[in-house]
CSV table of C-alpha atoms in Angstrom, one decimal:
chain,number,residue,atom,x,y,z
A,3,UNK,CA,14.8,0.2,0.9
A,4,UNK,CA,15.3,2.4,4.0
A,5,UNK,CA,13.3,1.6,7.1
A,6,UNK,CA,10.8,4.1,8.7
A,7,UNK,CA,9.8,4.5,12.3
A,8,UNK,CA,6.4,5.9,13.3
A,9,UNK,CA,4.7,6.2,16.7
A,10,UNK,CA,1.9,3.6,16.9
A,11,UNK,CA,-0.9,6.1,17.5
A,12,UNK,CA,-2.0,9.7,18.0
A,13,UNK,CA,-5.2,11.6,18.2
A,14,UNK,CA,-6.3,15.2,17.5
A,15,UNK,CA,-9.4,17.2,17.7
A,16,UNK,CA,-11.6,17.8,14.7
A,17,UNK,CA,-10.7,21.0,12.9
A,18,UNK,CA,-7.2,21.1,14.3
A,19,UNK,CA,-4.0,20.3,12.5
A,20,UNK,CA,-2.7,16.8,12.7
A,21,UNK,CA,1.1,16.5,12.6
A,22,UNK,CA,2.2,12.9,11.9
A,23,UNK,CA,6.0,12.3,12.4
A,24,UNK,CA,8.2,9.8,10.7
A,25,UNK,CA,11.9,8.9,11.1
A,26,UNK,CA,13.9,7.6,8.2
A,27,UNK,CA,17.5,8.0,9.3
A,28,UNK,CA,18.9,5.5,6.7
A,29,UNK,CA,17.3,7.1,3.7
A,30,UNK,CA,19.6,7.3,0.7
A,31,UNK,CA,20.0,10.1,-1.7
A,32,UNK,CA,17.7,8.9,-4.4
A,33,UNK,CA,14.9,7.7,-2.2
A,34,UNK,CA,11.6,9.5,-1.9
A,35,UNK,CA,9.3,9.8,1.1
A,36,UNK,CA,5.8,8.6,0.4
A,37,UNK,CA,2.7,8.8,2.5
A,38,UNK,CA,-0.3,6.6,2.1
A,39,UNK,CA,-3.3,6.1,4.4
A,40,UNK,CA,-5.7,3.2,4.9
A,41,UNK,CA,-9.2,3.9,6.1
A,42,UNK,CA,-10.8,0.9,7.8
A,43,UNK,CA,-11.8,-1.9,5.4
A,44,UNK,CA,-10.4,-0.1,2.3
A,45,UNK,CA,-7.2,-0.3,0.3
A,46,UNK,CA,-4.4,2.2,1.0
A,47,UNK,CA,-4.7,5.6,-0.7
A,48,UNK,CA,-1.8,7.7,-1.9
A,49,UNK,CA,-1.5,11.1,-0.1
A,50,UNK,CA,1.7,12.8,-1.1
A,51,UNK,CA,5.4,12.3,-1.8
A,52,UNK,CA,8.6,14.3,-1.7
A,53,UNK,CA,12.4,14.1,-2.2
A,54,UNK,CA,14.0,17.2,-0.5
A,55,UNK,CA,11.6,20.1,-0.7
A,56,UNK,CA,8.4,20.6,1.2
A,57,UNK,CA,5.3,19.6,-0.7
A,58,UNK,CA,1.7,20.6,-0.5
A,59,UNK,CA,-1.4,19.3,-2.3
A,60,UNK,CA,-5.1,19.4,-1.7
A,61,UNK,CA,-4.9,16.7,0.9
A,62,UNK,CA,-1.8,17.5,3.0
A,63,UNK,CA,1.6,19.1,3.4
A,64,UNK,CA,4.8,17.2,3.7
A,65,UNK,CA,7.7,18.7,5.6
A,66,UNK,CA,11.1,17.0,5.1
A,67,UNK,CA,14.0,18.0,7.4
A,68,UNK,CA,17.2,19.4,5.7
A,69,UNK,CA,19.1,16.2,6.5
A,70,UNK,CA,16.2,14.1,5.2
A,71,UNK,CA,16.3,11.9,8.2
A,72,UNK,CA,12.7,12.7,9.2
A,73,UNK,CA,9.5,14.1,7.9
A,74,UNK,CA,6.1,15.3,9.1
A,75,UNK,CA,2.8,14.9,7.3
A,76,UNK,CA,0.4,17.7,8.1
A,77,UNK,CA,-3.3,17.5,7.7
A,78,UNK,CA,-4.2,21.2,8.2
A,79,UNK,CA,-7.8,20.8,9.3
A,80,UNK,CA,-8.5,17.2,10.4
A,81,UNK,CA,-12.0,15.8,10.0
A,82,UNK,CA,-13.6,12.6,11.4
A,83,UNK,CA,-13.1,11.1,7.9
A,84,UNK,CA,-9.3,11.4,8.3
A,85,UNK,CA,-9.3,8.7,11.0
A,86,UNK,CA,-7.1,6.1,9.5
A,87,UNK,CA,-3.7,4.3,9.6
A,88,UNK,CA,-1.1,6.5,8.0
A,89,UNK,CA,2.0,4.9,6.4
A,90,UNK,CA,5.3,6.6,5.8
A,91,UNK,CA,7.3,4.8,3.2
A,92,UNK,CA,10.7,5.4,1.8
A,93,UNK,CA,11.7,4.0,-1.6
A,94,UNK,CA,13.0,4.7,-5.0
A,95,UNK,CA,11.0,6.5,-7.6
A,96,UNK,CA,8.4,5.2,-9.9
A,97,UNK,CA,5.3,3.2,-9.3
A,98,UNK,CA,7.1,0.1,-10.4
A,99,UNK,CA,9.0,0.1,-7.2
A,100,UNK,CA,7.5,-2.0,-4.4
A,101,UNK,CA,6.1,-0.2,-1.4
A,102,UNK,CA,7.5,-1.4,1.9
A,103,UNK,CA,4.9,-0.7,4.5
A,104,UNK,CA,5.5,-0.7,8.2
A,105,UNK,CA,2.7,-0.8,10.8
A,106,UNK,CA,1.9,2.9,10.3
A,107,UNK,CA,0.5,5.3,12.8
A,108,UNK,CA,-3.2,5.2,13.7
A,109,UNK,CA,-4.7,8.7,13.7
A,110,UNK,CA,-7.9,9.1,15.6
A,111,UNK,CA,-9.8,12.3,15.1
A,112,UNK,CA,-12.1,13.1,17.9
A,113,UNK,CA,-15.2,15.3,17.7
B,16,UNK,CA,-13.0,5.0,-6.1
B,17,UNK,CA,-9.7,4.1,-7.7
B,18,UNK,CA,-10.9,2.2,-10.7
B,19,UNK,CA,-9.1,-1.0,-9.5
B,20,UNK,CA,-11.6,-3.8,-8.8
B,21,UNK,CA,-10.9,-7.0,-7.1
B,22,UNK,CA,-12.9,-10.2,-6.9
B,23,UNK,CA,-14.2,-11.9,-4.9
B,24,UNK,CA,-14.5,-9.5,-1.9
B,25,UNK,CA,-14.6,-12.4,0.6
B,26,UNK,CA,-13.7,-16.0,0.4
B,27,UNK,CA,-13.5,-19.0,2.7
B,28,UNK,CA,-11.2,-21.9,1.8
B,29,UNK,CA,-10.1,-25.1,3.5
B,30,UNK,CA,-6.4,-25.8,4.3
B,31,UNK,CA,-4.7,-27.5,1.4
B,32,UNK,CA,-7.0,-26.1,-1.2
B,33,UNK,CA,-6.0,-23.7,-4.0
B,34,UNK,CA,-7.4,-20.2,-4.6
B,35,UNK,CA,-7.4,-17.7,-7.4
B,36,UNK,CA,-7.9,-14.0,-6.8
B,37,UNK,CA,-8.6,-11.5,-9.6
B,38,UNK,CA,-7.7,-7.8,-10.2
B,39,UNK,CA,-8.8,-5.4,-12.9
B,40,UNK,CA,-6.4,-2.6,-13.1
B,41,UNK,CA,-7.2,1.1,-13.8
B,42,UNK,CA,-7.5,2.0,-17.4
B,43,UNK,CA,-4.1,2.9,-18.9
B,44,UNK,CA,-2.1,1.2,-16.1
B,45,UNK,CA,0.4,-1.5,-17.2
B,46,UNK,CA,1.7,-2.6,-13.9
B,47,UNK,CA,0.0,-4.6,-11.1
B,48,UNK,CA,1.4,-5.4,-7.7
B,49,UNK,CA,0.0,-7.7,-5.1
B,50,UNK,CA,0.2,-7.3,-1.3
B,51,UNK,CA,-0.8,-9.5,1.6
B,52,UNK,CA,-2.1,-7.7,4.8
B,53,UNK,CA,-2.4,-9.8,8.0
B,54,UNK,CA,-4.6,-8.4,10.7
B,55,UNK,CA,-3.0,-5.5,12.5
B,56,UNK,CA,0.0,-5.3,10.1
B,57,UNK,CA,0.9,-3.2,7.1
B,58,UNK,CA,0.6,-4.7,3.6
B,59,UNK,CA,3.5,-6.9,2.6
B,60,UNK,CA,4.7,-7.0,-1.1
B,61,UNK,CA,4.1,-10.4,-2.8
B,62,UNK,CA,5.1,-9.6,-6.4
B,63,UNK,CA,4.6,-7.2,-9.3
B,64,UNK,CA,3.8,-7.8,-12.9
B,65,UNK,CA,4.7,-5.4,-15.7
B,66,UNK,CA,3.6,-6.1,-19.3
B,67,UNK,CA,2.8,-9.7,-18.5
B,68,UNK,CA,6.2,-10.5,-16.9
B,69,UNK,CA,7.0,-10.8,-13.2
B,70,UNK,CA,9.0,-7.7,-12.3
B,71,UNK,CA,10.0,-8.3,-8.7
B,72,UNK,CA,9.0,-10.6,-5.9
B,73,UNK,CA,8.9,-10.3,-2.1
B,74,UNK,CA,9.6,-13.0,0.5
B,75,UNK,CA,6.8,-15.4,-0.4
B,76,UNK,CA,7.1,-19.1,-1.3
B,77,UNK,CA,6.6,-20.4,-4.9
B,78,UNK,CA,3.1,-21.6,-4.0
B,79,UNK,CA,2.2,-17.9,-4.5
B,80,UNK,CA,2.1,-17.3,-8.2
B,81,UNK,CA,0.5,-14.9,-10.6
B,82,UNK,CA,-0.4,-13.9,-14.1
B,83,UNK,CA,-0.9,-10.7,-16.0
B,84,UNK,CA,-3.1,-10.7,-19.1
B,85,UNK,CA,-2.7,-8.6,-22.3
B,86,UNK,CA,-5.4,-6.2,-21.0
B,87,UNK,CA,-3.2,-5.8,-17.8
B,88,UNK,CA,-5.6,-7.5,-15.5
B,89,UNK,CA,-4.0,-9.9,-13.1
B,90,UNK,CA,-4.5,-13.1,-11.1
B,91,UNK,CA,-3.0,-14.2,-7.8
B,92,UNK,CA,-2.9,-18.0,-7.3
B,93,UNK,CA,-2.1,-19.6,-4.0
B,94,UNK,CA,-1.7,-23.4,-3.8
B,95,UNK,CA,-1.7,-25.7,-0.8
B,96,UNK,CA,-3.4,-23.1,1.4
B,97,UNK,CA,-2.2,-22.8,5.0
B,98,UNK,CA,-4.0,-21.2,8.0
B,99,UNK,CA,-1.5,-18.3,8.0
B,100,UNK,CA,-2.5,-17.4,4.5
B,101,UNK,CA,-5.7,-15.9,6.0
B,102,UNK,CA,-5.3,-12.2,5.2
B,103,UNK,CA,-6.5,-9.3,3.1
B,104,UNK,CA,-5.0,-9.5,-0.4
B,105,UNK,CA,-4.6,-6.1,-2.1
B,106,UNK,CA,-4.0,-5.4,-5.7
B,107,UNK,CA,-2.4,-2.1,-6.8
B,108,UNK,CA,-2.2,-0.8,-10.3
B,109,UNK,CA,0.1,1.9,-11.6
B,110,UNK,CA,1.6,3.2,-14.8
B,111,UNK,CA,5.3,2.7,-15.3
B,112,UNK,CA,7.1,5.9,-14.6
B,113,UNK,CA,4.3,7.1,-12.4
B,114,UNK,CA,4.4,7.8,-8.7
B,115,UNK,CA,1.1,6.8,-7.4
B,116,UNK,CA,-0.2,3.3,-6.9
B,117,UNK,CA,-3.9,2.8,-6.9
B,118,UNK,CA,-5.2,0.1,-4.6
B,119,UNK,CA,-8.4,-2.0,-4.9
B,120,UNK,CA,-10.6,-2.7,-1.9
B,121,UNK,CA,-9.0,-6.1,-1.4
B,122,UNK,CA,-10.1,-9.7,-1.1
B,123,UNK,CA,-10.5,-11.1,2.5
B,124,UNK,CA,-9.4,-14.7,2.4
B,125,UNK,CA,-10.1,-16.9,5.4
B,126,UNK,CA,-8.5,-20.4,5.5
B,127,UNK,CA,-10.1,-22.8,7.9
């Protein structure tokens, strides 16, 4: 599976958009980009995934560059409850594939 | 609430002992994966079970073993515990062909 690179931490103000970057320059053609987050003392939670096109769901938007070497997870209106570690993962499709987690990015939402 | 339950929530064991951790998967899910998460690190894949057979394994020694039962629940067994086995152990259930993995709250294992 391709490796991902994320900054270790970032913060944003409550109510503002949080833009979380991820680099995955070695991604291969059949690999998806997944985002999970882990709130303190809980198991990781799926947020969104994408292959080539931008995706949006009730939690977030995922913007993937045209060359697929990087992506950005956007939380449009961050709340204090969005404070968590966010993991960008690249891998083949299907839940039967293992998830290769890095250290993730710690997002702190300040009041 | 994901519907994936793990037991126990916390456990303290002595070095050299054996431990069994349990996971009940979400209804309808036939695949269970186990992960080990050391403090300050991301989860690391241990192995996956699909329809009661091991279906992939990470870089963990044979003293880490598992089972999946006909109802798709699963156990993780660790023999000859070492201090470095202290971690949060996470179970994730999924449906083959699905995208999303659903994680339990984890079992916090401390080896002393």
